[in-house]
Amino acid sequence: MDILSLLGLFLSVVFAALAWRRTRGLPEASVIRWLVPLFVVAAVPLGIFAWWGQYTPAGRRAFDEMDGLYPLAAGVLTLLLTATAALVGIWARRQAGR
């Protein structure tokens, strides 16, 4: 389970970087230009919370047994938000004709 969580956090970072790179070339007036960074900025605190809740002693004490699902769900939501940002960035770049 720990390896899957670490893989999810690593993929979140990769997706966030991919999303940022894909939206750099879009026109300034594009809604996607601010929507994708908003997804990534929303994912950052969730990722920090997931890391804290799963990998620090204080987090494991605060979220023991079934409460441990909260940090796990935050990690999954982080991955979903960054993956969505990356896919929207790729889609917008293709629509722009590049």
Backbone as JSON Lines, residues from 0, in Angstrom:
{"i":0,"aa":"M","n":[0.82,-1.19,0.0],"ca":[0.0,0.0,0.0],"c":[0.86,1.26,0.0]}
{"i":1,"aa":"D","n":[1.97,1.22,0.73],"ca":[2.86,2.38,0.76],"c":[3.45,2.67,-0.61]}
{"i":2,"aa":"I","n":[3.78,1.62,-1.34],"ca":[4.37,1.82,-2.67],"c":[3.34,2.44,-3.61]}
{"i":3,"aa":"L","n":[2.08,2.02,-3.51],"ca":[1.04,2.62,-4.35],"c":[0.83,4.1,-4.0]}
{"i":4,"aa":"S","n":[0.89,4.43,-2.73],"ca":[0.74,5.83,-2.32],"c":[1.9,6.68,-2.84]}
{"i":5,"aa":"L","n":[3.1,6.17,-2.72],"ca":[4.26,6.9,-3.23],"c":[4.2,7.03,-4.74]}
{"i":6,"aa":"L","n":[3.77,5.99,-5.42],"ca":[3.61,6.05,-6.87],"c":[2.56,7.08,-7.26]}
{"i":7,"aa":"G","n":[1.46,7.13,-6.52],"ca":[0.42,8.12,-6.79],"c":[0.92,9.54,-6.6]}
{"i":8,"aa":"L","n":[1.68,9.78,-5.55],"ca":[2.23,11.13,-5.33],"c":[3.24,11.48,-6.41]}
{"i":9,"aa":"F","n":[4.06,10.52,-6.82],"ca":[5.02,10.77,-7.89],"c":[4.3,11.09,-9.2]}
{"i":10,"aa":"L","n":[3.26,10.31,-9.52],"ca":[2.49,10.57,-10.74],"c":[1.79,11.92,-10.68]}
{"i":11,"aa":"S","n":[1.36,12.34,-9.49],"ca":[0.75,13.65,-9.35],"c":[1.73,14.76,-9.72]}
{"i":12,"aa":"V","n":[2.96,14.62,-9.29],"ca":[3.98,15.62,-9.63],"c":[4.24,15.62,-11.13]}
{"i":13,"aa":"V","n":[4.33,14.44,-11.72],"ca":[4.56,14.33,-13.17],"c":[3.4,14.95,-13.95]}
{"i":14,"aa":"F","n":[2.17,14.63,-13.54],"ca":[0.99,15.19,-14.22],"c":[0.93,16.7,-14.07]}
{"i":15,"aa":"A","n":[1.27,17.21,-12.89],"ca":[1.25,18.66,-12.68],"c":[2.26,19.35,-13.58]}
{"i":16,"aa":"A","n":[3.46,18.78,-13.7],"ca":[4.48,19.36,-14.58],"c":[4.03,19.3,-16.04]}
{"i":17,"aa":"L","n":[3.44,18.19,-16.44],"ca":[2.95,18.05,-17.8],"c":[1.84,19.06,-18.1]}
{"i":18,"aa":"A","n":[0.94,19.24,-17.15],"ca":[-0.15,20.2,-17.34],"c":[0.4,21.61,-17.48]}
{"i":19,"aa":"W","n":[1.36,21.96,-16.65],"ca":[1.94,23.31,-16.72],"c":[2.62,23.54,-18.06]}
{"i":20,"aa":"R","n":[3.37,22.56,-18.52],"ca":[4.07,22.71,-19.8],"c":[3.1,22.83,-20.97]}
{"i":21,"aa":"R","n":[1.99,22.1,-20.92],"ca":[1.03,22.12,-22.02],"c":[0.25,23.42,-22.1]}
{"i":22,"aa":"T","n":[0.07,24.11,-21.0],"ca":[-0.74,25.33,-21.02],"c":[0.1,26.58,-21.24]}
{"i":23,"aa":"R","n":[1.4,26.47,-21.24],"ca":[2.24,27.66,-21.43],"c":[2.03,28.31,-22.78]}
{"i":24,"aa":"G","n":[1.79,27.55,-23.83],"ca":[1.67,28.1,-25.17],"c":[0.27,28.52,-25.56]}
{"i":25,"aa":"L","n":[-0.69,28.41,-24.66],"ca":[-2.07,28.79,-24.98],"c":[-2.23,30.31,-24.93]}
{"i":26,"aa":"P","n":[-3.23,30.83,-25.64],"ca":[-3.47,32.28,-25.58],"c":[-3.8,32.74,-24.16]}
{"i":27,"aa":"E","n":[-3.47,33.98,-23.86],"ca":[-3.69,34.53,-22.52],"c":[-5.17,34.55,-22.13]}
{"i":28,"aa":"A","n":[-6.05,34.73,-23.08],"ca":[-7.48,34.86,-22.79],"c":[-8.17,33.5,-22.61]}
{"i":29,"aa":"S","n":[-7.45,32.42,-22.75],"ca":[-8.02,31.09,-22.65],"c":[-8.42,30.77,-21.2]}
{"i":30,"aa":"V","n":[-9.62,30.19,-21.05],"ca":[-10.08,29.78,-19.73],"c":[-9.2,28.65,-19.19]}
{"i":31,"aa":"I","n":[-8.75,27.81,-20.09],"ca":[-7.9,26.69,-19.7],"c":[-6.59,27.19,-19.08]}
{"i":32,"aa":"R","n":[-6.16,28.34,-19.52],"ca":[-4.88,28.89,-19.04],"c":[-4.91,29.14,-17.53]}
{"i":33,"aa":"W","n":[-6.07,29.44,-16.95],"ca":[-6.14,29.62,-15.5],"c":[-6.82,28.44,-14.8]}
{"i":34,"aa":"L","n":[-7.59,27.64,-15.52],"ca":[-8.27,26.5,-14.92],"c":[-7.3,25.39,-14.55]}
{"i":35,"aa":"V","n":[-6.36,25.09,-15.42],"ca":[-5.39,24.02,-15.15],"c":[-4.53,24.35,-13.93]}
{"i":36,"aa":"P","n":[-3.95,25.55,-13.83],"ca":[-3.2,25.85,-12.6],"c":[-4.08,25.84,-11.34]}
{"i":37,"aa":"L","n":[-5.35,26.17,-11.49],"ca":[-6.26,26.11,-10.34],"c":[-6.4,24.67,-9.85]}
{"i":38,"aa":"F","n":[-6.53,23.72,-10.77],"ca":[-6.57,22.3,-10.39],"c":[-5.3,21.89,-9.67]}
{"i":39,"aa":"V","n":[-4.17,22.32,-10.19],"ca":[-2.88,21.94,-9.59],"c":[-2.73,22.59,-8.21]}
{"i":40,"aa":"V","n":[-3.11,23.85,-8.1],"ca":[-3.01,24.53,-6.8],"c":[-3.95,23.9,-5.78]}
{"i":41,"aa":"A","n":[-5.11,23.44,-6.2],"ca":[-6.02,22.74,-5.29],"c":[-5.46,21.38,-4.88]}
{"i":42,"aa":"A","n":[-4.69,20.75,-5.75],"ca":[-4.15,19.43,-5.46],"c":[-2.97,19.48,-4.5]}
{"i":43,"aa":"V","n":[-2.26,20.6,-4.45],"ca":[-1.06,20.69,-3.6],"c":[-1.39,20.49,-2.12]}
{"i":44,"aa":"P","n":[-2.35,21.23,-1.53],"ca":[-2.62,20.97,-0.11],"c":[-3.16,19.57,0.16]}
{"i":45,"aa":"L","n":[-3.92,19.04,-0.79],"ca":[-4.4,17.66,-0.63],"c":[-3.25,16.67,-0.6]}
{"i":46,"aa":"G","n":[-2.27,16.89,-1.48],"ca":[-1.09,16.02,-1.51],"c":[-0.27,16.13,-0.23]}
{"i":47,"aa":"I","n":[-0.13,17.35,0.28],"ca":[0.6,17.54,1.53],"c":[-0.13,16.85,2.68]}
{"i":48,"aa":"F","n":[-1.45,17.01,2.72],"ca":[-2.23,16.35,3.76],"c":[-2.11,14.83,3.66]}
{"i":49,"aa":"A","n":[-2.17,14.3,2.44],"ca":[-2.05,12.86,2.25],"c":[-0.68,12.36,2.71]}
{"i":50,"aa":"W","n":[0.35,13.1,2.37],"ca":[1.71,12.7,2.79],"c":[1.81,12.74,4.32]}
{"i":51,"aa":"W","n":[1.33,13.83,4.92],"ca":[1.41,13.98,6.37],"c":[0.62,12.87,7.06]}
{"i":52,"aa":"G","n":[-0.59,12.59,6.59],"ca":[-1.44,11.6,7.25],"c":[-0.95,10.18,7.12]}
{"i":53,"aa":"Q","n":[-0.18,9.89,6.08],"ca":[0.27,8.51,5.87],"c":[1.7,8.26,6.3]}
{"i":54,"aa":"Y","n":[2.55,9.27,6.25],"ca":[3.98,9.0,6.4],"c":[4.65,9.69,7.58]}
{"i":55,"aa":"T","n":[3.91,10.4,8.42],"ca":[4.52,10.99,9.61],"c":[3.9,10.35,10.85]}
{"i":56,"aa":"P","n":[4.67,10.24,11.93],"ca":[4.1,9.66,13.15],"c":[2.9,10.44,13.68]}
{"i":57,"aa":"A","n":[2.96,11.77,13.61],"ca":[1.83,12.58,14.09],"c":[0.6,12.33,13.23]}
{"i":58,"aa":"G","n":[0.78,12.2,11.95],"ca":[-0.34,11.94,11.06],"c":[-0.94,10.56,11.27]}
{"i":59,"aa":"R","n":[-0.09,9.58,11.51],"ca":[-0.6,8.23,11.76],"c":[-1.33,8.15,13.1]}
{"i":60,"aa":"R","n":[-0.87,8.95,14.1],"ca":[-1.59,8.99,15.37],"c":[-2.95,9.68,15.21]}
{"i":61,"aa":"A","n":[-2.98,10.73,14.42],"ca":[-4.23,11.49,14.23],"c":[-5.24,10.69,13.41]}
{"i":62,"aa":"F","n":[-4.76,9.9,12.48],"ca":[-5.65,9.16,11.59],"c":[-5.35,7.67,11.69]}
{"i":63,"aa":"D","n":[-5.76,7.06,12.79],"ca":[-5.54,5.64,12.97],"c":[-6.76,4.85,12.51]}
{"i":64,"aa":"E","n":[-6.59,3.6,12.29],"ca":[-7.63,2.66,11.87],"c":[-8.44,3.2,10.69]}
{"i":65,"aa":"M","n":[-9.74,3.29,10.82],"ca":[-10.59,3.7,9.69],"c":[-10.41,5.16,9.31]}
{"i":66,"aa":"D","n":[-9.94,5.99,10.26],"ca":[-9.71,7.39,9.93],"c":[-8.58,7.55,8.93]}
{"i":67,"aa":"G","n":[-7.77,6.53,8.76],"ca":[-6.68,6.57,7.78],"c":[-7.16,6.66,6.35]}
{"i":68,"aa":"L","n":[-8.45,6.47,6.16],"ca":[-9.01,6.59,4.81],"c":[-9.02,8.04,4.33]}
{"i":69,"aa":"Y","n":[-9.07,9.01,5.25],"ca":[-9.08,10.41,4.84],"c":[-7.79,10.8,4.11]}
{"i":70,"aa":"P","n":[-6.62,10.51,4.67],"ca":[-5.4,10.83,3.9],"c":[-5.3,10.03,2.6]}
{"i":71,"aa":"L","n":[-5.76,8.8,2.63],"ca":[-5.74,7.99,1.41],"c":[-6.65,8.6,0.35]}
{"i":72,"aa":"A","n":[-7.84,9.02,0.74],"ca":[-8.76,9.66,-0.21],"c":[-8.19,10.98,-0.72]}
{"i":73,"aa":"A","n":[-7.5,11.72,0.15],"ca":[-6.88,12.97,-0.29],"c":[-5.8,12.7,-1.33]}
{"i":74,"aa":"G","n":[-5.05,11.61,-1.15],"ca":[-4.04,11.25,-2.14],"c":[-4.65,10.86,-3.47]}
{"i":75,"aa":"V","n":[-5.74,10.12,-3.43],"ca":[-6.43,9.73,-4.67],"c":[-7.0,10.96,-5.36]}
{"i":76,"aa":"L","n":[-7.57,11.88,-4.59],"ca":[-8.12,13.11,-5.17],"c":[-7.0,13.97,-5.77]}
{"i":77,"aa":"T","n":[-5.85,13.98,-5.12],"ca":[-4.69,14.69,-5.68],"c":[-4.33,14.14,-7.04]}
{"i":78,"aa":"L","n":[-4.26,12.83,-7.14],"ca":[-3.93,12.2,-8.41],"c":[-5.0,12.49,-9.47]}
{"i":79,"aa":"L","n":[-6.25,12.45,-9.09],"ca":[-7.33,12.73,-10.05],"c":[-7.29,14.19,-10.53]}
{"i":80,"aa":"L","n":[-7.06,15.12,-9.63],"ca":[-7.01,16.53,-10.02],"c":[-5.84,16.8,-10.96]}
{"i":81,"aa":"T","n":[-4.68,16.27,-10.65],"ca":[-3.53,16.53,-11.52],"c":[-3.65,15.8,-12.84]}
{"i":82,"aa":"A","n":[-4.22,14.59,-12.83],"ca":[-4.43,13.88,-14.1],"c":[-5.44,14.62,-14.97]}
{"i":83,"aa":"T","n":[-6.5,15.15,-14.35],"ca":[-7.47,15.94,-15.09],"c":[-6.83,17.19,-15.67]}
{"i":84,"aa":"A","n":[-6.0,17.85,-14.87],"ca":[-5.31,19.04,-15.36],"c":[-4.41,18.71,-16.54]}
{"i":85,"aa":"A","n":[-3.71,17.58,-16.47],"ca":[-2.83,17.19,-17.58],"c":[-3.65,16.87,-18.83]}
{"i":86,"aa":"L","n":[-4.74,16.13,-18.67],"ca":[-5.56,15.79,-19.83],"c":[-6.21,17.02,-20.45]}
{"i":87,"aa":"V","n":[-6.68,17.94,-19.62],"ca":[-7.28,19.18,-20.15],"c":[-6.21,20.01,-20.85]}
{"i":88,"aa":"G","n":[-5.01,20.05,-20.29],"ca":[-3.92,20.78,-20.94],"c":[-3.54,20.19,-22.29]}
{"i":89,"aa":"I","n":[-3.48,18.88,-22.37],"ca":[-3.17,18.22,-23.64],"c":[-4.3,18.47,-24.65]}
{"i":90,"aa":"W","n":[-5.55,18.35,-24.2],"ca":[-6.68,18.58,-25.08],"c":[-6.7,20.02,-25.61]}
{"i":91,"aa":"A","n":[-6.46,20.98,-24.72],"ca":[-6.47,22.39,-25.12],"c":[-5.34,22.69,-26.11]}
{"i":92,"aa":"R","n":[-4.21,22.08,-25.92],"ca":[-3.09,22.3,-26.82],"c":[-3.4,21.75,-28.21]}
{"i":93,"aa":"R","n":[-4.05,20.59,-28.25],"ca":[-4.44,20.03,-29.55],"c":[-5.51,20.86,-30.24]}
{"i":94,"aa":"Q","n":[-6.43,21.4,-29.45],"ca":[-7.46,22.26,-30.02],"c":[-6.89,23.56,-30.56]}
{"i":95,"aa":"A","n":[-5.8,24.01,-29.97],"ca":[-5.15,25.24,-30.43],"c":[-4.38,25.01,-31.73]}
{"i":96,"aa":"G","n":[-4.26,23.76,-32.16],"ca":[-3.63,23.45,-33.43],"c":[-2.13,23.27,-33.36]}
{"i":97,"aa":"R","n":[-1.64,22.85,-32.22],"ca":[-0.19,22.65,-32.1],"c":[0.16,21.22,-31.96]}
